[in-house]
Amino acid sequence: MTTPHLDPAIKTSAEVWLRGPYDDETIRSVKQLFDTEQHTELTDSFYKDLEFGTGGLRGIMGVGTNRMNKYTIGRATQGLANYLLKTYPGKQVKVAISYDSRNNSQAFARLVANVFSANGIKVYLFAELRPTPHLSFAVRHLECQAGVMLTASHNPKEYNGYKAYWNDGGQLVPPHDKNVIKEVYAIQDPDKIHFGPVEENITLLGKELDDAYLDAVSKLVIRPEVVARQHDLKIVFSPIHGTGITLVPPTLARWGFTNVHVVEEQATPDGNFPTVVYPNPEEEDAMSLAVKTGQRIDADVIFATDPDADRVGAAAKNASGEYQLLNGNQIGSLLVDYVLSSKKEQGDLRPDDYVVKTIVTTSLIADIANRYGVTYYDTLTGFKYIGELITGKNGNGRFLVGGEESYGYLVGELVRDKDAVVSAVFIAEMTAYYKDQGKTLFDALIDLYVQHGYYKEKLISLTKQGKAGAEEIKAMMERLRSNPPQTLGGIDVAEIKDYATSESYNLKTGKRAVINLPKSDVLQFITVDGDVISARPSGTEPKIKFYCSVKQPLADRADFERVSRELEDRVDRIMKDIA
């Protein structure tokens, strides 16, 4: 879609960037957009300011208030610095900074370090790219008041991002996120951003922090005797050109795995992600080279991490001996069952143990937790809410494992964000445990379905770019609220949950109930058969996401393919009605 005319307000906003104090390169870039009448690009670049969403600041790189660049990043950092100095008056504030393999991530990280240092803040800057969970660990380990990770996670190569962390190692949550944004908005003049570095305030982090993290992670192993027996487990790993290469292989080695095959074509960090369209382990295309490597060596397990190594995807052999990608709900369910069953077998399950998932993540996890008598909690979508819950309990209970359907998991309490390094090594340990029993991960998954019922989930993401796309997504949610579906896939809707109003409404009884979670732009429709369909605009991407979860008993392993087809048909009918 092109924009033939430029809105006067957007034109005024863009023209501000045609003069000082913006640097010459920025001014030339904006001038070129005007000279070539790129009105759509000008509109998308200047129609709003980047905001903190569920994953922080994220956007396409380029000039403009709605782009990732020197000034938007500098403004965000100055705003965060101002808030930190107000929150900790008279105290030496410390901040840790890391970055991934994306284009400009290293330069942006140095820019962030410069601004913090110029404000008298002590900066711990990773000397080389490192994963997001390592940044979360560093904040806690170094007792920092905040942290910043420069990454756009699994977004396309045009994107970069800025994840802000608080003193617990978790991403910013209320009230801090809103308070920081207020400080950011208060900065209307780039001259108020202190770009000049104070070098004595910047300390580079290297091997010593890697060793501290690796030492801590190595203590999480649950079944070292199994790893010892299966040390030569055939493992294929791909970092998909990202930071996973720095810590996943060393972590596997620390645990004792000796037969790890890194996908050579994707081993080198590269922000252009030359072998994939989307550097996302959720995508079959992104996993294809790893699967090919697995086929060549007859691997026991295959996994890949996204660019900042907080998400991990996996594949295992199915009943036909073919490698099948496991979705995020399946991997999360396997991890929860493995940790809880192992703890129970070892006599190490405590009454105060708990697991956490998000509201759009499979209820199979809840079933597994109930089976072992372990408390489970639901949070809003976004791992920051899982981290917030763990921190909020303040040691009142032991967090064992948790995650979300979007391939993010955490085992243990070392960090307050999803950790693909820890998750990957646990997937390896889990595979070794089942191989000891003559099973694959896929076999173990079917066992779960026989025990608890076959859960089938599907996600549809619709991408809507720019200002027009944002308005279209808003209109879609408004239509669903004003005219909610009464049936989905031919099945009556029994209940509607609107997290924006914190209210649940039963269509059959008329009963209303309060949802005890923070407000969020999410709608859920529950059918009379217990199917759960969710609609949620993404907080980090220009997308609206539709989630569907259906369930049916699986009496026998032999019925797996038939039941799978029946559930797939049910999901497709439902999704046609809502997406």
mmCIF file with all atom_site columns, C-alpha atoms in Angstrom, residues 435-523:
data_model
loop_
_atom_site.group_PDB
_atom_site.id
_atom_site.type_symbol
_atom_site.label_atom_id
_atom_site.label_alt_id
_atom_site.label_comp_id
_atom_site.label_asym_id
_atom_site.label_entity_id
_atom_site.label_seq_id
_atom_site.pdbx_PDB_ins_code
_atom_site.Cartn_x
_atom_site.Cartn_y
_atom_site.Cartn_z
_atom_site.occupancy
_atom_site.B_iso_or_equiv
_atom_site.pdbx_formal_charge
_atom_site.auth_seq_id
_atom_site.auth_comp_id
_atom_site.auth_asym_id
_atom_site.auth_atom_id
_atom_site.pdbx_PDB_model_num
ATOM 1  C CA . LYS A 1 435 ? 17.096  -43.246 24.808 1.00 0.00 ? 435 LYS A CA 1
ATOM 2  C CA . ASP A 1 436 ? 18.186  -45.149 27.915 1.00 0.00 ? 436 ASP A CA 1
ATOM 3  C CA . GLN A 1 437 ? 14.668  -46.602 27.846 1.00 0.00 ? 437 GLN A CA 1
ATOM 4  C CA . GLY A 1 438 ? 14.685  -47.286 24.112 1.00 0.00 ? 438 GLY A CA 1
ATOM 5  C CA . LYS A 1 439 ? 12.472  -44.295 23.345 1.00 0.00 ? 439 LYS A CA 1
ATOM 6  C CA . THR A 1 440 ? 12.662  -41.060 21.394 1.00 0.00 ? 440 THR A CA 1
ATOM 7  C CA . LEU A 1 441 ? 11.329  -37.677 22.456 1.00 0.00 ? 441 LEU A CA 1
ATOM 8  C CA . PHE A 1 442 ? 8.414   -38.295 20.124 1.00 0.00 ? 442 PHE A CA 1
ATOM 9  C CA . ASP A 1 443 ? 7.624   -41.565 21.879 1.00 0.00 ? 443 ASP A CA 1
ATOM 10 C CA . ALA A 1 444 ? 7.624   -39.724 25.209 1.00 0.00 ? 444 ALA A CA 1
ATOM 11 C CA . LEU A 1 445 ? 5.247   -37.112 23.780 1.00 0.00 ? 445 LEU A CA 1
ATOM 12 C CA . ILE A 1 446 ? 2.726   -39.745 22.689 1.00 0.00 ? 446 ILE A CA 1
ATOM 13 C CA . ASP A 1 447 ? 2.958   -41.273 26.173 1.00 0.00 ? 447 ASP A CA 1
ATOM 14 C CA . LEU A 1 448 ? 1.881   -37.891 27.558 1.00 0.00 ? 448 LEU A CA 1
ATOM 15 C CA . TYR A 1 449 ? -1.071  -37.788 25.178 1.00 0.00 ? 449 TYR A CA 1
ATOM 16 C CA . VAL A 1 450 ? -2.191  -41.270 26.221 1.00 0.00 ? 450 VAL A CA 1
ATOM 17 C CA . GLN A 1 451 ? -2.011  -40.191 29.879 1.00 0.00 ? 451 GLN A CA 1
ATOM 18 C CA . HIS A 1 452 ? -3.628  -36.776 29.601 1.00 0.00 ? 452 HIS A CA 1
ATOM 19 C CA . GLY A 1 453 ? -5.378  -36.587 26.245 1.00 0.00 ? 453 GLY A CA 1
ATOM 20 C CA . TYR A 1 454 ? -4.118  -35.451 22.856 1.00 0.00 ? 454 TYR A CA 1
ATOM 21 C CA . TYR A 1 455 ? -3.782  -31.662 22.768 1.00 0.00 ? 455 TYR A CA 1
ATOM 22 C CA . LYS A 1 456 ? -3.522  -30.124 19.321 1.00 0.00 ? 456 LYS A CA 1
ATOM 23 C CA . GLU A 1 457 ? -2.541  -26.486 18.971 1.00 0.00 ? 457 GLU A CA 1
ATOM 24 C CA . LYS A 1 458 ? -2.171  -24.156 16.049 1.00 0.00 ? 458 LYS A CA 1
ATOM 25 C CA . LEU A 1 459 ? -1.036  -20.561 15.676 1.00 0.00 ? 459 LEU A CA 1
ATOM 26 C CA . ILE A 1 460 ? -1.919  -18.257 12.795 1.00 0.00 ? 460 ILE A CA 1
ATOM 27 C CA . SER A 1 461 ? -0.030  -14.952 12.580 1.00 0.00 ? 461 SER A CA 1
ATOM 28 C CA . LEU A 1 462 ? -1.220  -12.196 10.276 1.00 0.00 ? 462 LEU A CA 1
ATOM 29 C CA . THR A 1 463 ? 1.390   -9.520  9.541  1.00 0.00 ? 463 THR A CA 1
ATOM 30 C CA . LYS A 1 464 ? 0.135   -5.961  9.032  1.00 0.00 ? 464 LYS A CA 1
ATOM 31 C CA . GLN A 1 465 ? 2.907   -3.482  8.302  1.00 0.00 ? 465 GLN A CA 1
ATOM 32 C CA . GLY A 1 466 ? 3.091   0.192   9.182  1.00 0.00 ? 466 GLY A CA 1
ATOM 33 C CA . LYS A 1 467 ? 0.487   2.684   10.353 1.00 0.00 ? 467 LYS A CA 1
ATOM 34 C CA . ALA A 1 468 ? -2.261  1.220   8.154  1.00 0.00 ? 468 ALA A CA 1
ATOM 35 C CA . GLY A 1 469 ? -1.474  -2.243  9.457  1.00 0.00 ? 469 GLY A CA 1
ATOM 36 C CA . ALA A 1 470 ? -1.647  -1.129  13.091 1.00 0.00 ? 470 ALA A CA 1
ATOM 37 C CA . GLU A 1 471 ? -5.055  0.441   12.428 1.00 0.00 ? 471 GLU A CA 1
ATOM 38 C CA . GLU A 1 472 ? -6.271  -2.736  10.728 1.00 0.00 ? 472 GLU A CA 1
ATOM 39 C CA . ILE A 1 473 ? -5.237  -4.883  13.693 1.00 0.00 ? 473 ILE A CA 1
ATOM 40 C CA . LYS A 1 474 ? -7.006  -2.518  16.086 1.00 0.00 ? 474 LYS A CA 1
ATOM 41 C CA . ALA A 1 475 ? -10.156 -2.705  13.958 1.00 0.00 ? 475 ALA A CA 1
ATOM 42 C CA . MET A 1 476 ? -10.052 -6.518  13.940 1.00 0.00 ? 476 MET A CA 1
ATOM 43 C CA . MET A 1 477 ? -9.976  -6.623  17.738 1.00 0.00 ? 477 MET A CA 1
ATOM 44 C CA . GLU A 1 478 ? -12.788 -4.070  17.955 1.00 0.00 ? 478 GLU A CA 1
ATOM 45 C CA . ARG A 1 479 ? -14.966 -6.216  15.659 1.00 0.00 ? 479 ARG A CA 1
ATOM 46 C CA . LEU A 1 480 ? -14.345 -9.310  17.762 1.00 0.00 ? 480 LEU A CA 1
ATOM 47 C CA . ARG A 1 481 ? -15.380 -7.401  20.878 1.00 0.00 ? 481 ARG A CA 1
ATOM 48 C CA . SER A 1 482 ? -18.450 -5.711  19.421 1.00 0.00 ? 482 SER A CA 1
ATOM 49 C CA . ASN A 1 483 ? -19.661 -8.775  17.516 1.00 0.00 ? 483 ASN A CA 1
ATOM 50 C CA . PRO A 1 484 ? -18.116 -11.873 19.149 1.00 0.00 ? 484 PRO A CA 1
ATOM 51 C CA . PRO A 1 485 ? -18.623 -15.226 17.407 1.00 0.00 ? 485 PRO A CA 1
ATOM 52 C CA . GLN A 1 486 ? -21.378 -17.415 18.842 1.00 0.00 ? 486 GLN A CA 1
ATOM 53 C CA . THR A 1 487 ? -19.994 -20.554 17.218 1.00 0.00 ? 487 THR A CA 1
ATOM 54 C CA . LEU A 1 488 ? -16.513 -21.537 16.031 1.00 0.00 ? 488 LEU A CA 1
ATOM 55 C CA . GLY A 1 489 ? -16.052 -24.469 13.699 1.00 0.00 ? 489 GLY A CA 1
ATOM 56 C CA . GLY A 1 490 ? -19.699 -25.372 14.220 1.00 0.00 ? 490 GLY A CA 1
ATOM 57 C CA . ILE A 1 491 ? -19.213 -25.597 17.996 1.00 0.00 ? 491 ILE A CA 1
ATOM 58 C CA . ASP A 1 492 ? -21.045 -23.257 20.360 1.00 0.00 ? 492 ASP A CA 1
ATOM 59 C CA . VAL A 1 493 ? -18.966 -20.704 22.254 1.00 0.00 ? 493 VAL A CA 1
ATOM 60 C CA . ALA A 1 494 ? -19.651 -21.072 25.987 1.00 0.00 ? 494 ALA A CA 1
ATOM 61 C CA . GLU A 1 495 ? -17.443 -18.372 27.482 1.00 0.00 ? 495 GLU A CA 1
ATOM 62 C CA . ILE A 1 496 ? -15.601 -15.213 26.461 1.00 0.00 ? 496 ILE A CA 1
ATOM 63 C CA . LYS A 1 497 ? -12.633 -13.862 28.382 1.00 0.00 ? 497 LYS A CA 1
ATOM 64 C CA . ASP A 1 498 ? -11.644 -10.268 27.721 1.00 0.00 ? 498 ASP A CA 1
ATOM 65 C CA . TYR A 1 499 ? -8.338  -9.505  29.384 1.00 0.00 ? 499 TYR A CA 1
ATOM 66 C CA . ALA A 1 500 ? -8.635  -5.837  28.410 1.00 0.00 ? 500 ALA A CA 1
ATOM 67 C CA . THR A 1 501 ? -11.623 -5.483  30.742 1.00 0.00 ? 501 THR A CA 1
ATOM 68 C CA . SER A 1 502 ? -10.498 -8.247  33.136 1.00 0.00 ? 502 SER A CA 1
ATOM 69 C CA . GLU A 1 503 ? -13.877 -9.912  32.754 1.00 0.00 ? 503 GLU A CA 1
ATOM 70 C CA . SER A 1 504 ? -15.070 -13.394 31.866 1.00 0.00 ? 504 SER A CA 1
ATOM 71 C CA . TYR A 1 505 ? -18.626 -13.829 30.525 1.00 0.00 ? 505 TYR A CA 1
ATOM 72 C CA . ASN A 1 506 ? -20.541 -17.127 30.297 1.00 0.00 ? 506 ASN A CA 1
ATOM 73 C CA . LEU A 1 507 ? -22.880 -17.001 27.291 1.00 0.00 ? 507 LEU A CA 1
ATOM 74 C CA . LYS A 1 508 ? -25.098 -19.797 28.624 1.00 0.00 ? 508 LYS A CA 1
ATOM 75 C CA . THR A 1 509 ? -25.638 -18.601 32.195 1.00 0.00 ? 509 THR A CA 1
ATOM 76 C CA . GLY A 1 510 ? -24.947 -14.906 31.830 1.00 0.00 ? 510 GLY A CA 1
ATOM 77 C CA . LYS A 1 511 ? -22.545 -15.116 34.749 1.00 0.00 ? 511 LYS A CA 1
ATOM 78 C CA . ARG A 1 512 ? -19.636 -12.684 34.843 1.00 0.00 ? 512 ARG A CA 1
ATOM 79 C CA . ALA A 1 513 ? -16.381 -13.166 36.704 1.00 0.00 ? 513 ALA A CA 1
ATOM 80 C CA . VAL A 1 514 ? -13.247 -11.149 37.327 1.00 0.00 ? 514 VAL A CA 1
ATOM 81 C CA . ILE A 1 515 ? -9.962  -12.196 35.694 1.00 0.00 ? 515 ILE A CA 1
ATOM 82 C CA . ASN A 1 516 ? -7.218  -11.688 38.262 1.00 0.00 ? 516 ASN A CA 1
ATOM 83 C CA . LEU A 1 517 ? -4.473  -10.683 35.855 1.00 0.00 ? 517 LEU A CA 1
ATOM 84 C CA . PRO A 1 518 ? -3.260  -7.271  34.639 1.00 0.00 ? 518 PRO A CA 1
ATOM 85 C CA . LYS A 1 519 ? -5.219  -5.818  31.728 1.00 0.00 ? 519 LYS A CA 1
ATOM 86 C CA . SER A 1 520 ? -4.047  -6.877  28.277 1.00 0.00 ? 520 SER A CA 1
ATOM 87 C CA . ASP A 1 521 ? -5.445  -6.696  24.744 1.00 0.00 ? 521 ASP A CA 1
ATOM 88 C CA . VAL A 1 522 ? -6.341  -10.394 24.545 1.00 0.00 ? 522 VAL A CA 1
ATOM 89 C CA . LEU A 1 523 ? -9.633  -12.143 23.811 1.00 0.00 ? 523 LEU A CA 1
#
